[in-house]
Short mmCIF file of C-alpha atoms and ligand atoms in Angstrom, two decimals:
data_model
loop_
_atom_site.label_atom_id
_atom_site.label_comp_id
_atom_site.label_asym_id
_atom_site.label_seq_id
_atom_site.Cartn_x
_atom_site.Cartn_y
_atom_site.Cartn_z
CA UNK A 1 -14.19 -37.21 1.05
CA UNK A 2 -15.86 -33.63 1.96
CA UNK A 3 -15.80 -33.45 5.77
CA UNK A 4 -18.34 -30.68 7.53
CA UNK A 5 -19.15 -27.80 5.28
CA UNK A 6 -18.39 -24.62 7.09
CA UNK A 7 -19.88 -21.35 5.83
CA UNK A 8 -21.64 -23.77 3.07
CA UNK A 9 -18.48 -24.42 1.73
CA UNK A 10 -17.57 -28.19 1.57
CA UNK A 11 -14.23 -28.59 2.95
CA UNK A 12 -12.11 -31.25 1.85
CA UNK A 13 -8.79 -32.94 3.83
CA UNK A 14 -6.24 -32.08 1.19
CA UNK A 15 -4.26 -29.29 2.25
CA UNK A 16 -2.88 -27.00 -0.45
CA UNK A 17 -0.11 -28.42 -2.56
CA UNK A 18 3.55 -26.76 -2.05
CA UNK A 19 5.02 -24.94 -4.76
CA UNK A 20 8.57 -24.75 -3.76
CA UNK A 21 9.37 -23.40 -7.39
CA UNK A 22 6.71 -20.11 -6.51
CA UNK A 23 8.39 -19.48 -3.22
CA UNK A 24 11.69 -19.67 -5.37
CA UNK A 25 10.67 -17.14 -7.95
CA UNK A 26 9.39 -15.17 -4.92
CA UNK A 27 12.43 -15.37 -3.31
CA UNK A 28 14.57 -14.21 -6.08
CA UNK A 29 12.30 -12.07 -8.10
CA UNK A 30 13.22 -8.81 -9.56
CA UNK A 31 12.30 -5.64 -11.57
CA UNK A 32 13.75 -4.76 -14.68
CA UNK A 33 14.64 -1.18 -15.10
CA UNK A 34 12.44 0.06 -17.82
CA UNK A 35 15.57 1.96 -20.06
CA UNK A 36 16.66 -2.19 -20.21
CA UNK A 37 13.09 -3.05 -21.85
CA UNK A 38 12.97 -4.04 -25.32
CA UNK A 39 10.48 -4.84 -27.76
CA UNK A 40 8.26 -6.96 -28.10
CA UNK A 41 6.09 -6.30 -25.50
CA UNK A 42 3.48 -9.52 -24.88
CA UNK A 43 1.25 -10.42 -27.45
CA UNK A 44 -2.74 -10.24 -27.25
CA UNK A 45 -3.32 -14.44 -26.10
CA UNK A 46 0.40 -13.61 -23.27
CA UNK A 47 -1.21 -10.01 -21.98
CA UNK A 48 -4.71 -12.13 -21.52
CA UNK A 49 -3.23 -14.72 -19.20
CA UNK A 50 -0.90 -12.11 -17.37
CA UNK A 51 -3.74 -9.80 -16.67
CA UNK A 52 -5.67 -12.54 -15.81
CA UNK A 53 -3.13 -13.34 -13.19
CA UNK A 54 -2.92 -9.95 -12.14
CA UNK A 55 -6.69 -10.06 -11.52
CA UNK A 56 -6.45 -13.02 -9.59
CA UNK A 57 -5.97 -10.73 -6.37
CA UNK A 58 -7.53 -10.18 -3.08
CA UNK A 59 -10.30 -8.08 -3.54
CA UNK A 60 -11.92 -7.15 0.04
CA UNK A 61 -16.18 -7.42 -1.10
CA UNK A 62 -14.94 -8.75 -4.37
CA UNK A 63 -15.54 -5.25 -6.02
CA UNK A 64 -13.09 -5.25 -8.65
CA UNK A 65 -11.61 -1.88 -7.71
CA UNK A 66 -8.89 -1.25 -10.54
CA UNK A 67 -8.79 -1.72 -13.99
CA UNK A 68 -6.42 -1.71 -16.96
CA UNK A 69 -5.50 0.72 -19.86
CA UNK A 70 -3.12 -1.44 -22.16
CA UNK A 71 -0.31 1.24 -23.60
CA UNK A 72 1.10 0.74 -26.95
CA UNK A 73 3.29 2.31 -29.65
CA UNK A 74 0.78 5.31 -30.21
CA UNK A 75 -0.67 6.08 -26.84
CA UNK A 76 3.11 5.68 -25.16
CA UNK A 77 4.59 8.94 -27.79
CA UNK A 78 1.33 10.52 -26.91
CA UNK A 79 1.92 10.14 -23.53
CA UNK A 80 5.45 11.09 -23.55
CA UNK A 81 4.94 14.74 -25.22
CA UNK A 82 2.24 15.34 -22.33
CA UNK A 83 4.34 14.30 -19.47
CA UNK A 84 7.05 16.62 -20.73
CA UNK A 85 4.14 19.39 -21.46
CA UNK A 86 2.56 18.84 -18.18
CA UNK A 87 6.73 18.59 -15.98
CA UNK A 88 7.71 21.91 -17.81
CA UNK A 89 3.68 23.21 -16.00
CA UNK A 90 4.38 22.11 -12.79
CA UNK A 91 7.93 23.52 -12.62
CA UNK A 92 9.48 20.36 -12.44
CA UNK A 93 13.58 20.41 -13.11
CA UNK A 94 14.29 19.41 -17.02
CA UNK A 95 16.65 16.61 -16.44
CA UNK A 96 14.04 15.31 -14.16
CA UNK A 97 11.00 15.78 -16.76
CA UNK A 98 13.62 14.32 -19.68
CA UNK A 99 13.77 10.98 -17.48
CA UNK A 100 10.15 10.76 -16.72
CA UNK A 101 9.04 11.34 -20.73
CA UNK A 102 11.77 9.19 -21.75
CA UNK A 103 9.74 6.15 -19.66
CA UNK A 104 7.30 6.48 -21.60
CA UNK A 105 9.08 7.49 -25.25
CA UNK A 106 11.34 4.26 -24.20
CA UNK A 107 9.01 1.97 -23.28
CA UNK A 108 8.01 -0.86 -25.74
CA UNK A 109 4.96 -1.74 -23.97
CA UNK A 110 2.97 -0.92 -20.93
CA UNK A 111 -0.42 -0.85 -18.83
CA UNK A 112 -1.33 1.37 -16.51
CA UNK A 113 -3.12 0.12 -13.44
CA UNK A 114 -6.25 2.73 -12.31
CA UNK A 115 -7.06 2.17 -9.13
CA UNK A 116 -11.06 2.88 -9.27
CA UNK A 117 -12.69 2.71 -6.10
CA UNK A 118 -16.21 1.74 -5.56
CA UNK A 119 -18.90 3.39 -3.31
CA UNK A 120 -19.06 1.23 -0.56
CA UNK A 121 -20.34 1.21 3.42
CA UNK A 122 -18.73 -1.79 4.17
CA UNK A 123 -15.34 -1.79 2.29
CA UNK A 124 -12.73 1.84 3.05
CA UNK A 125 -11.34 2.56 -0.03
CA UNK A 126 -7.72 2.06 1.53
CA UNK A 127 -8.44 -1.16 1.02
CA UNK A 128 -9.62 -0.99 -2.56
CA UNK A 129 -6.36 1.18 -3.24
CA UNK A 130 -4.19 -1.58 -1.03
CA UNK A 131 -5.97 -3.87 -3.35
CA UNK A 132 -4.96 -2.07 -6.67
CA UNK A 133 -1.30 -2.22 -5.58
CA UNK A 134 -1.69 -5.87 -5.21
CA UNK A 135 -3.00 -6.26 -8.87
CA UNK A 136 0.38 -3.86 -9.50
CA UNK A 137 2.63 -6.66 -8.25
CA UNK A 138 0.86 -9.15 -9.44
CA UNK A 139 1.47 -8.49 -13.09
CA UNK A 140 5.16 -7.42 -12.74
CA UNK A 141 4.81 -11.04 -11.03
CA UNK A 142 3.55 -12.57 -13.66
CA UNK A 143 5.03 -10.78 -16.46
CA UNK A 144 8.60 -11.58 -15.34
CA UNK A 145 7.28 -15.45 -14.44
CA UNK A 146 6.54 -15.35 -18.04
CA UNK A 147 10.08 -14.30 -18.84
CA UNK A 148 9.77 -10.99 -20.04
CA UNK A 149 11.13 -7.98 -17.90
CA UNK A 150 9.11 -6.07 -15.77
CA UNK A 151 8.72 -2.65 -13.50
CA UNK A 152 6.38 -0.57 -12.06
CA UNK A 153 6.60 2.73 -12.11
CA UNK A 154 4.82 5.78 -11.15
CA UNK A 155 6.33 9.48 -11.15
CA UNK A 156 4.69 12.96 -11.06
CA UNK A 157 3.02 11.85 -14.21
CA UNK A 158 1.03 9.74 -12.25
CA UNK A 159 0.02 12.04 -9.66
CA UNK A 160 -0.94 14.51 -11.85
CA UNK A 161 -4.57 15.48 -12.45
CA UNK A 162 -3.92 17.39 -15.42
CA UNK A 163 -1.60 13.70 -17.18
CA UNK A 164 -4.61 11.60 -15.49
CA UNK A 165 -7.35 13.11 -17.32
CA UNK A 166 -5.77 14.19 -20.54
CA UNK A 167 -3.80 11.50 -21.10
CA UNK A 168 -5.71 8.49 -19.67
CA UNK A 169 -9.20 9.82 -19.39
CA UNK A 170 -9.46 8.67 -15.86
CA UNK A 171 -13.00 9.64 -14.02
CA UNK A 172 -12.51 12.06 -11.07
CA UNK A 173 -12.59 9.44 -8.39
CA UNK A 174 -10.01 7.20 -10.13
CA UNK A 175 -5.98 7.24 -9.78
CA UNK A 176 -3.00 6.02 -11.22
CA UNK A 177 -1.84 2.77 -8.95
CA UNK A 178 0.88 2.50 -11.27
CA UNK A 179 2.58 2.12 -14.68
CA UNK A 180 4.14 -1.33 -15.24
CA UNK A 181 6.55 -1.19 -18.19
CA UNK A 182 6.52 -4.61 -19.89
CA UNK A 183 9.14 -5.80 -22.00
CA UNK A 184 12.28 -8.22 -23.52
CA UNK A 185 15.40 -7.90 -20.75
CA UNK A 186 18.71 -9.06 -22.22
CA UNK A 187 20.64 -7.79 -19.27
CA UNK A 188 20.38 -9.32 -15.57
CA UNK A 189 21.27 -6.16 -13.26
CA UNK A 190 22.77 -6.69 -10.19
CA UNK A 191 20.36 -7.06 -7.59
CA UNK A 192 19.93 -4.32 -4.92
CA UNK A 193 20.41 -4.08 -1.38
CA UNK A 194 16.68 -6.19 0.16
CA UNK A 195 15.61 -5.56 3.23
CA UNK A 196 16.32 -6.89 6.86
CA UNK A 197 13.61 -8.82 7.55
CA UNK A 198 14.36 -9.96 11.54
CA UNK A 199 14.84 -5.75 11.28
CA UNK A 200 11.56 -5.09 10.47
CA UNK A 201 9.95 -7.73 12.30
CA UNK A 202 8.44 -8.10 15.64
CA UNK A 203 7.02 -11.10 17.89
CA UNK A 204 3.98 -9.53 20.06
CA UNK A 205 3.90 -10.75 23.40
CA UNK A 206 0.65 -12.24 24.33
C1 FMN B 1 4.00 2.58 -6.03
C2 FMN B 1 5.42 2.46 -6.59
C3 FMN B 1 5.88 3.41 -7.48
C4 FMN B 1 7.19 3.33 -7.97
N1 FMN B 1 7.62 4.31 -8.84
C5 FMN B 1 8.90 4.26 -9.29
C6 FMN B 1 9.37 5.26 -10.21
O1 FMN B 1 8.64 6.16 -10.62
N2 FMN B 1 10.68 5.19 -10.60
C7 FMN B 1 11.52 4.17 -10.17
O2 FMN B 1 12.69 4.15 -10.57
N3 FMN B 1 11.08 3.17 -9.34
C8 FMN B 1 9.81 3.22 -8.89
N4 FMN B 1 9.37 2.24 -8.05
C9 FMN B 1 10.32 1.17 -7.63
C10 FMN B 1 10.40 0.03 -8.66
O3 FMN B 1 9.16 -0.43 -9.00
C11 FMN B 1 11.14 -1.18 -8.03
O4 FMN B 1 10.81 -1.37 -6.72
C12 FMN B 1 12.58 -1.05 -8.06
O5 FMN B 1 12.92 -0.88 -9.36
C13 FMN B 1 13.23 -2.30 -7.49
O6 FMN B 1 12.66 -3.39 -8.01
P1 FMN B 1 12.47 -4.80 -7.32
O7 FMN B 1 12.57 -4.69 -5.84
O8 FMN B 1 11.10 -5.22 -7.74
O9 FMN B 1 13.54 -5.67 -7.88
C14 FMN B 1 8.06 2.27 -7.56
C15 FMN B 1 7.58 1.27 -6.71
C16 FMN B 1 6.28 1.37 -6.22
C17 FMN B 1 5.77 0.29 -5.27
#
């Protein structure tokens, strides 16, 4: 039975299921280095519900700040020549611009997540950028909920005005929030060192 509406919203007395599975997954969750993906990468109807749940983000002024450029076969080569064109450019060391193309040349799927601010007097575009990295975790979320493996990645690539525009076609105002690398994971790698939490946290006084 609706008590009071607040704000025009009716408010009902059931309080939000639990989902002790979700805090679970949470609680165990875990990237997938991208030189372990394998193909397949999702199909058309899987990448439709993942982005969907990758969309399904806070979004301060509900202004849809991001967007997604789906990387395949093709575009991923392409990709890889330009990030070794664009490392050997900008001086980078050749082991280091080897790794970074071979992301790309390695990957068997992946979608990169442009952060794309909107003008805006209310909302700072920190928080439209914060909200870009949220849609970033979201779909290594949901991709590995899904069971395939999962990372998100950046590198100089991704930083790179030259890669951004080239590559990716990305307006002047947009960035790269990050690649995430989508894929089969055979192997389970041994978890790294997570952080201390009681470390990092502190109880304000009143
Ligand atoms: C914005 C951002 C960019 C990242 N870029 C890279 C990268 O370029 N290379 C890399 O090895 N890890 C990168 N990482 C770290 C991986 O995504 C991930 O945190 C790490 O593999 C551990 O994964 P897990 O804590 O999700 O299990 C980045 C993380 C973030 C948040």
């Amino acid at each position: 039975m609706p008590r009071t509406a607040t704000h025009g919203i009716a408010m009902t007395d059931a309080s939000p299921p639990t989902h002790p599975d979700v805090l679970e997954f949470l609680l165990t969750r875990r990237s997938r280095p991208a030189k372990m993906l394998r193909a397949p990468g999702p199909s058309r109807a899987e990448l439709d519900r993942l982005l969907t749940a990758a969309a399904r983000v806070p979004d301060h002024g509900k202004l849809e700040p991001w967007r997604f450029l789906v990387l395949e076969r093709a575009a991923l080569d392409r990709l890889a020549d330009l990030c070794a064109e664009r490392g050997a450019d900008l001086g980078e060391a050749p082991e280091k611009v080897e790794k970074a193309a071979a992301t790309f040349r390695d990957s068997p799927f992946a979608v990169a997540v442009v952060s794309s601010p909107r003008p805006s007097e209310k909302i700072p575009e920190i928080e439209q950028v914060l909200s870009a990295g949220a849609v970033c975790l979201s779909l290594v979320n949901a991709a590995l909920a899904q069971g395939f493996g999962a990372c998100w990645l950046s590198g100089y690539a991704a930083h790179d005005r030259a890669f951004c525009d080239r590559g990716l076609s990305l307006a002047p105002h947009e960035r790269i929030a990050g690649f995430i690398h989508i894929g089969r994971a055979e192997i389970t790698p041994p978890d790294r060192p997570r952080p201390d939490v009681a470390a990092l946290t502190t109880w304000l006084e009143g």
